[in-house]
Coordinates of C-alpha atoms in Angstrom, one line a residue:
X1 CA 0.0 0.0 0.0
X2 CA 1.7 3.9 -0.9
X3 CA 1.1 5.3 2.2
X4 CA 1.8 9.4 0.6
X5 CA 2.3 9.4 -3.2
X6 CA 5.7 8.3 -3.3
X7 CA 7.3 5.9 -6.1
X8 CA 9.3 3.1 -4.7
X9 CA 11.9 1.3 -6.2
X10 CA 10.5 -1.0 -9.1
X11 CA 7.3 0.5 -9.2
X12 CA 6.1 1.2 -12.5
X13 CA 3.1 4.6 -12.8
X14 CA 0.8 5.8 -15.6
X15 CA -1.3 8.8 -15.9
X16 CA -4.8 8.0 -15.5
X17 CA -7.9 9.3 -17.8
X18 CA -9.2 12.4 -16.5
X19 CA -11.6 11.8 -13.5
X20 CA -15.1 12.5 -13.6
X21 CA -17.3 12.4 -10.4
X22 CA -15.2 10.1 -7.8
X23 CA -12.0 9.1 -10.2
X24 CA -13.5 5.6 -11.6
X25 CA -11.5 4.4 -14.1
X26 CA -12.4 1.5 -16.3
X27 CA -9.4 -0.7 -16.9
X28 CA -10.6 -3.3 -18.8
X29 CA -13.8 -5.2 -20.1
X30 CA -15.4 -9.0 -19.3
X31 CA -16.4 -10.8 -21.8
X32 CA -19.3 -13.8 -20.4
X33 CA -21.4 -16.0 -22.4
X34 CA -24.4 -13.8 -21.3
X35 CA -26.2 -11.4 -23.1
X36 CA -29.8 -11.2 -21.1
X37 CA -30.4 -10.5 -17.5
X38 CA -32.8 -13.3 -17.4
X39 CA -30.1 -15.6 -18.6
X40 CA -27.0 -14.3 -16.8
X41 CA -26.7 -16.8 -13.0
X42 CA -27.3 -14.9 -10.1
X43 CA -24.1 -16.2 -8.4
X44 CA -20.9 -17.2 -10.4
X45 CA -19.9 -21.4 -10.0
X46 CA -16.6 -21.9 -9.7
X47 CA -17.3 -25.0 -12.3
X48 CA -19.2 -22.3 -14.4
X49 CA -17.7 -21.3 -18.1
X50 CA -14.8 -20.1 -18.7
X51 CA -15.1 -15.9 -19.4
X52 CA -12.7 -13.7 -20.0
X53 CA -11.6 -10.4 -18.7
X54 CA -9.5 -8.3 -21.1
X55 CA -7.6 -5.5 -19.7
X56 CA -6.8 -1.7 -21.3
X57 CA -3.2 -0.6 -21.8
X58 CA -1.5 0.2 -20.0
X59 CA -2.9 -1.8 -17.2
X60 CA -2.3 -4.8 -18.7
X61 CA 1.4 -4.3 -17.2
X62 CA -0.1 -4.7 -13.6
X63 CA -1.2 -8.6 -14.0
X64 CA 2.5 -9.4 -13.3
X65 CA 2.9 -11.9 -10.4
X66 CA -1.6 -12.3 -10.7
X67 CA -0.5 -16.0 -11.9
X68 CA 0.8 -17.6 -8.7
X69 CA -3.0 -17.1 -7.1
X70 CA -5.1 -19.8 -7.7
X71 CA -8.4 -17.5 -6.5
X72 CA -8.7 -14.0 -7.3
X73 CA -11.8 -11.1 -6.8
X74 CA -12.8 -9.7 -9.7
X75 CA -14.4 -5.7 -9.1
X76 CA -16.9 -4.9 -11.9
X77 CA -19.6 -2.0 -12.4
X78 CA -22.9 -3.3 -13.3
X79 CA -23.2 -1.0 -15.9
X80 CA -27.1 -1.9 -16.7
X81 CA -28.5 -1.9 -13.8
X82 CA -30.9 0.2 -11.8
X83 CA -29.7 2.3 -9.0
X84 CA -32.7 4.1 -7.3
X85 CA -34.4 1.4 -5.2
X86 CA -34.0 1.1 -1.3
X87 CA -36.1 -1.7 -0.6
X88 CA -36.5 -4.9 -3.0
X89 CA -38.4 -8.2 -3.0
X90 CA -36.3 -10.4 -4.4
X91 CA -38.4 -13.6 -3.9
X92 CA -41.5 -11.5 -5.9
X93 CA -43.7 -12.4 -2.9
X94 CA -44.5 -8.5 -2.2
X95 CA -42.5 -8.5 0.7
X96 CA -39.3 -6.9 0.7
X97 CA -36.1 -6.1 2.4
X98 CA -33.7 -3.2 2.3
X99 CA -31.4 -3.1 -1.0
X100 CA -28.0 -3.1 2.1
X101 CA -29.4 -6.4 2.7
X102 CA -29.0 -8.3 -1.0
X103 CA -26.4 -9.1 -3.3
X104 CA -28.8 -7.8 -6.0
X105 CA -27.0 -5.8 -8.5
X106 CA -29.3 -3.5 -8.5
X107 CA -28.0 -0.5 -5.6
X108 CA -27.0 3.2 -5.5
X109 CA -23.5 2.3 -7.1
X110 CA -24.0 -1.2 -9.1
X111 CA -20.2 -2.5 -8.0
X112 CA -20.1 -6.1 -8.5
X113 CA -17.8 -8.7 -6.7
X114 CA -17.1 -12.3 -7.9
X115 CA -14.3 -14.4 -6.4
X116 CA -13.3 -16.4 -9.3
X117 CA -10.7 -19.0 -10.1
X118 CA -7.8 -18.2 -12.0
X119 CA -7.8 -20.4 -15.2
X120 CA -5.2 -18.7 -16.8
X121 CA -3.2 -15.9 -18.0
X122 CA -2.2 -15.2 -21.6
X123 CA -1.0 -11.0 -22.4
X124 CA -3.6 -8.9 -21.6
X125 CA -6.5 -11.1 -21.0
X126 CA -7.4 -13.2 -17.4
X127 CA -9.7 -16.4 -18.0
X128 CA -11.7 -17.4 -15.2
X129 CA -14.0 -19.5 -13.8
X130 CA -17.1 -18.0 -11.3
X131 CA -18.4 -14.7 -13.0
X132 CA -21.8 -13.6 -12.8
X133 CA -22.4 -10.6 -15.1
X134 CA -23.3 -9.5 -18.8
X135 CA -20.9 -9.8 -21.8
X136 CA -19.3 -6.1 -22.4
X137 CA -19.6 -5.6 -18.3
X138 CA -16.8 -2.4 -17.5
X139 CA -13.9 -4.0 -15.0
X140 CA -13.0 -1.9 -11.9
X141 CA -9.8 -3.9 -10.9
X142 CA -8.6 -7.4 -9.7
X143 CA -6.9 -8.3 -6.6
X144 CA -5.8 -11.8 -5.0
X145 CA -8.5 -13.2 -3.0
X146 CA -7.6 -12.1 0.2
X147 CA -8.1 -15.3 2.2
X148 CA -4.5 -16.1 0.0
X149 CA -3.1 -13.6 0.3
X150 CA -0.3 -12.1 2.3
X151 CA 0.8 -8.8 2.5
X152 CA 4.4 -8.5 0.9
X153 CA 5.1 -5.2 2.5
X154 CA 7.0 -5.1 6.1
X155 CA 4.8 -4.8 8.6
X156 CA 3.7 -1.4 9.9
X157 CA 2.2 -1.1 13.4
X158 CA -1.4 -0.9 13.1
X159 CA -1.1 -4.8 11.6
X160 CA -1.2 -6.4 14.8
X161 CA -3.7 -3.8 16.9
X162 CA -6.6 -5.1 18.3
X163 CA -9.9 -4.7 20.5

């Protein structure tokens, strides 16, 4: 983690597309056999087709080292979805819950979250197993799923506080 805006040794920067609202940047785009809400799962299986998730120069650079995780989290923005309800009844039986409560996609900032495995990596493209949204979907970012991950930074003193 850069703790100020400092450039250490190794690291590699880019100038990012001009922010709009809170600084999202798209760096890449998934590519899923699904074209239709009604047809897309509502939970990626980890024995579920293989999709694809093509990244944009020049973050295509950053996959570097992504291959030794078996199990990474994909971010996504759900791009087509709704964003204005509070409550929803997602069992269609008129009663409903608070939109906090679900994993619907549909929520004040549509940000999807898959934790998928890691079929392969070949250039600029990540195949995967375990995604749950439309073809053409805009990627936020990847990161190794955390429950594998360890951090390769020293550690800093706020790692082992507690209660």
């Amino acid at each position: 983690m850069v703790r100020r805006d400092e450039i250490r040794p190794g690291e590699v920067a880019s100038e990012p597309p001009a922010a709009t609202d809170a600084g999202l940047v798209f760096i890449g785009r998934i590519r899923t056999p699904w074209t239709d809400r009604l047809d897309c799962p509502r939970q990626g299986r980890r024995d579920g087709p293989v999709c694809r998730i093509e990244l944009f120069r020049p973050w295509d650079e950053a996959l570097d080292g992504l291959e030794q995780y078996g199990s990474i989290e994909v971010l996504y923005w759900l791009d087509r979805s709704r964003r204005d309800l509070l409550r929803q009844s997602p069992k269609s039986d008129g009663a409903s819950r608070g939109t906090f409560s679900l994993r619907s996609p549909v929520r004040p900032n549509p940000i999807g979250t898959s934790l998928v495995t890691l079929v392969g990596i070949e250039g600029a493209v990540v195949s995967v197993r375990g995604l749950d949204c439309l073809d053409g979907t805009p990627l936020i970012d990847l990161k190794p799923d955390r429950c594998a991950f360890t951090p390769l930074a020293p550690r800093q003193p706020g790692d082992d506080q507690v209660g």
